[in-house]
Structure formats: structure tokens, C-alpha cells
Amino acid sequence: MGLEQLAAIRELLIKQSPDKAGSKKESRPQDADKPRRPQGAAKGPRPQKGDKSQRAQGGDKGQRAPRPEKRDTPVDPVVVAISRLQRHFPKAFPKNPAPKLPLKLGVLADLVQHAEQLQLDEAQIKEAVKTWCDGRRYWTSMVENAPRVDLNGEPAGAVTANEARHAKRMASRNASRNAARVRAEKKAQAAAAEAPASTDEAPATAAPADTAPEAPAE
């Protein structure tokens, strides 16, 4: 092959090379025209699935239903009055399990003088003293010649024989009343327990032809 032929082949290759470069540019995908992110550029924050503060407060899982407010049971006003007597005059009105003491005759009038201190009126004081003196603990203390006490716990008189007998009768009557109530409750419970058994064992009787059968009790 001569030099002239080699030169002709070289020129032919040079002419073809730009066409190949152009074809490569045309075959580039469309996404190549998009601007590329420069190297070292800071990346933006990643999208978070949920705010942690909201999760802590139950935002994603739903808020908890508020708890119902506790309703305070009403307190018997007599109980409140007795508690004030015990707080201001603990020697005359000792707390359980300490035994009660016979109170001075006329202690009600002494307490009325302290009505403002007790924050009670005369009717409330009277009801509190009546309730305090009506019960087994007080009747047990009413023994003949037992010393009565004033508001400060100092002796102020003594229990007479008639007062002791009256307290004994009241204690016996109260015990009999309580025993009768217990027996009545047990009897009612026994009757309620036997009622279903007697109903199941009762024989079935055919109703008359002209009488509709009774509906079972609900």
C-alpha cells in the first residue's frame, strides 16, 4: 500500500470521528440535561415521619381519654361535728379504740359556749352529743360510781345507780335489736338461696283447656 492510500484512509477516519461524537450526544438520556449537584454541596434535612414531641404527647397514637374525676362521697354532718369535738376536747371525747367516759351533766351547755370555736351551732352540738352518748361504748362506761368528766377531762360528778341500770337496759335492748336484725338477714339470705332450687324441682302441671298458661316471671 502506498503513502497516498494511507493518507486517504487517515482523512476518511478524521471525517468520521465527529459524526460518532455527535451520535453519542444524541443517545444521551433526557435526564442528562438536568443540572447536576455540585460535589460537596450540603444535603437538605431528611423528611421525618413524625414529630417526636407529638409522639411523646400521644399525637400519633391518639390522645388518651381524660380520667373521670373522683366524686367525693358526702360526709355525715354529725360525723363532722363529732370530729371537731374530738379535736378540741380530746379528753372528754377520746377517739376509738380508747373507751368513752361518762360526761358531766350539763356538758351540752358548756359546749354551746364554745360554739364559735367549734364552728357549730347549738342544734349541731346537741345532735353530736346525742349521737356520742347513744351506743355500746358509752353505755359500757356508765357504771355505778364511775366518775363523770368535764370538757377538760376533770372529774365532775359520778354515775348513780339508776343511771347505771338505765345504761345496762339500753345496752341489752340494743344487743337484742342487733341480734334480731342479724337473724332476719340470715333468714332472708337462706330464703333467697332456696328459691331457685324449689322452683326447678316443682312438678309441671297441665293448664286447663280454657285457661291460658301464665308467662314465666322475669
C-alpha positions in Angstrom: 0.0 0.0 0.0 1.4 3.3 -1.0 1.7 6.5 1.0 -1.1 8.1 -0.9 -3.5 5.4 0.1 -2.6 5.7 3.8 -3.2 9.4 3.7 -6.6 8.9 2.1 -7.6 6.4 4.8 -6.4 8.8 7.6 -8.5 11.7 6.2 -11.5 9.4 6.0 -11.2 8.4 9.7 -10.9 12.1 10.7 -14.0 12.9 8.9 -16.0 10.1 10.5 -14.9 10.8 14.1 -17.1 14.0 14.6 -20.2 12.1 13.5 -19.6 9.4 16.1 -19.2 12.0 18.8 -22.5 13.6 17.7 -24.3 10.3 17.8 -23.1 9.7 21.3 -24.5 13.1 22.4 -27.8 12.3 20.8 -28.1 8.9 22.5 -27.7 10.5 26.0 -30.9 10.1 28.0 -33.1 13.1 28.7 -32.2 13.1 32.4 -28.6 14.1 31.4 -29.8 17.7 30.6 -30.7 18.2 34.3 -28.1 20.2 36.3 -26.0 18.0 38.5 -25.5 18.8 42.2 -22.0 20.2 42.7 -19.8 18.0 44.7 -19.5 18.8 48.4 -22.9 20.6 48.5 -24.7 20.2 51.8 -27.6 17.8 51.8 -31.0 19.0 53.0 -32.6 17.6 56.1 -34.3 14.2 55.8 -38.0 14.3 56.0 -39.1 12.9 59.4 -42.1 10.6 59.7 -43.5 12.3 62.7 -42.7 14.9 65.3 -41.2 13.3 68.4 -42.8 15.9 70.7 -46.2 14.9 69.3 -45.4 11.3 69.9 -44.5 11.9 73.5 -47.8 13.6 74.0 -49.6 10.9 72.2 -50.1 12.8 68.9 -49.6 9.8 66.6 -51.3 7.2 68.8 -54.2 9.5 69.7 -54.8 11.3 73.0 -55.8 9.3 76.0 -59.3 9.9 77.3 -59.3 12.0 80.4 -59.8 10.1 83.7 -63.2 10.7 85.3 -63.0 12.9 88.3 -63.4 11.2 91.6 -66.6 12.1 93.3 -66.2 12.7 97.0 -68.8 10.9 99.0 -70.9 13.2 101.1 -69.9 13.2 104.8 -72.5 12.9 107.5 -72.6 16.3 109.3 -72.9 14.6 112.6 -69.6 12.8 111.9 -68.0 16.2 111.1 -69.4 17.7 114.3 -68.1 14.8 116.5 -64.7 15.0 114.9 -64.5 18.7 115.9 -65.4 17.8 119.5 -62.7 15.2 119.5 -60.1 17.7 118.1 -60.9 20.5 120.6 -61.7 18.3 123.7 -59.8 15.0 123.3 -60.0 14.1 127.0 -63.8 14.3 127.0 -64.3 12.8 123.6 -61.5 10.2 123.1 -61.0 8.5 119.7 -61.6 4.8 119.2 -60.3 2.4 120.4 -60.0 4.3 123.7 -63.0 3.8 125.9 -65.6 6.5 126.3 -66.1 8.3 129.6 -69.3 9.4 131.3 -69.8 13.1 130.5 -70.6 15.7 133.1 -74.3 16.6 133.5 -74.8 19.8 131.7 -71.9 19.3 129.3 -74.2 20.4 126.5 -74.4 23.9 127.9 -70.6 24.1 128.3 -70.2 23.1 124.6 -72.6 25.8 123.4 -70.3 28.4 125.0 -67.6 27.1 122.6 -69.9 27.1 119.5 -67.9 29.8 117.7 -64.6 28.0 118.4 -66.2 24.7 117.1 -67.8 26.4 114.2 -71.1 24.7 115.1 -74.5 25.9 116.1 -76.5 24.7 119.1 -78.5 22.2 117.1 -75.4 20.6 115.6 -73.8 20.4 119.0 -76.9 18.8 120.5 -77.1 16.2 117.8 -73.4 15.4 118.1 -73.6 14.8 121.9 -76.8 12.8 121.5 -75.1 10.5 118.9 -72.0 10.2 121.1 -74.0 9.1 124.1 -76.1 6.6 122.2 -74.0 3.4 121.7 -72.5 0.4 123.4 -69.1 2.1 124.0 -70.8 4.9 126.1 -73.3 2.6 127.9 -70.4 0.3 128.9 -68.7 3.3 130.6 -71.8 4.1 132.6 -71.0 2.0 135.7 -72.3 2.9 139.2 -69.9 5.4 140.9 -67.9 5.9 137.7 -66.6 9.5 137.7 -68.1 11.9 135.1 -65.7 14.3 133.3 -66.0 17.8 132.1 -64.6 19.1 128.8 -61.0 19.1 130.2 -61.3 15.5 131.5 -61.5 16.6 135.1 -63.9 14.7 137.5 -67.3 16.4 137.7 -69.8 14.2 139.5 -70.4 10.4 139.4 -72.8 7.9 137.8 -75.7 7.0 140.0 -77.2 3.5 140.5 -80.3 4.5 138.5 -78.2 5.8 135.6 -76.1 2.7 135.6 -79.2 0.4 135.5 -80.7 2.6 132.7 -77.5 2.3 130.6 -77.5 -1.5 131.2 -81.0 -1.8 129.9 -80.2 0.3 126.9 -77.2 -1.9 126.1 -79.2 -5.1 126.5 -82.0 -3.7 124.3 -79.5 -2.6 121.6 -77.9 -6.1 121.7 -81.3 -7.8 121.3 -82.2 -5.5 118.4 -78.9 -6.2 116.7 -79.3 -10.0 117.1 -82.8 -9.8 115.7 -81.6 -7.9 112.7 -78.8 -10.4 112.1 -81.3 -13.3 112.3 -83.6 -11.6 109.8 -80.8 -11.0 107.4 -79.7 -14.7 107.6 -83.3 -15.8 107.1 -83.7 -13.7 104.0 -80.4 -14.9 102.6 -81.4 -18.6 103.2 -84.8 -18.0 101.5 -83.1 -16.4 98.5 -80.7 -19.3 98.2 -83.5 -21.9 98.3 -85.9 -20.1 95.9 -84.2 -21.3 92.6 -83.9 -24.9 93.8 -87.6 -25.1 94.8 -88.7 -23.6 91.5 -86.6 -26.2 89.5 -87.9 -29.2 91.5 -91.6 -28.1 91.3 -93.6 -30.6 89.2 -95.1 -29.2 86.0 -98.9 -29.2 86.0 -101.0 -29.0 82.8 -103.1 -25.9 82.5 -106.9 -26.2 82.0 -108.1 -26.1 78.4 -110.0 -22.9 78.8 -107.2 -21.1 80.7 -104.0 -19.7 79.1 -100.8 -20.7 80.8 -99.1 -18.0 82.8 -95.9 -16.3 81.4 -92.8 -17.1 83.4 -91.8 -14.4 85.8 -89.0 -12.2 84.6 
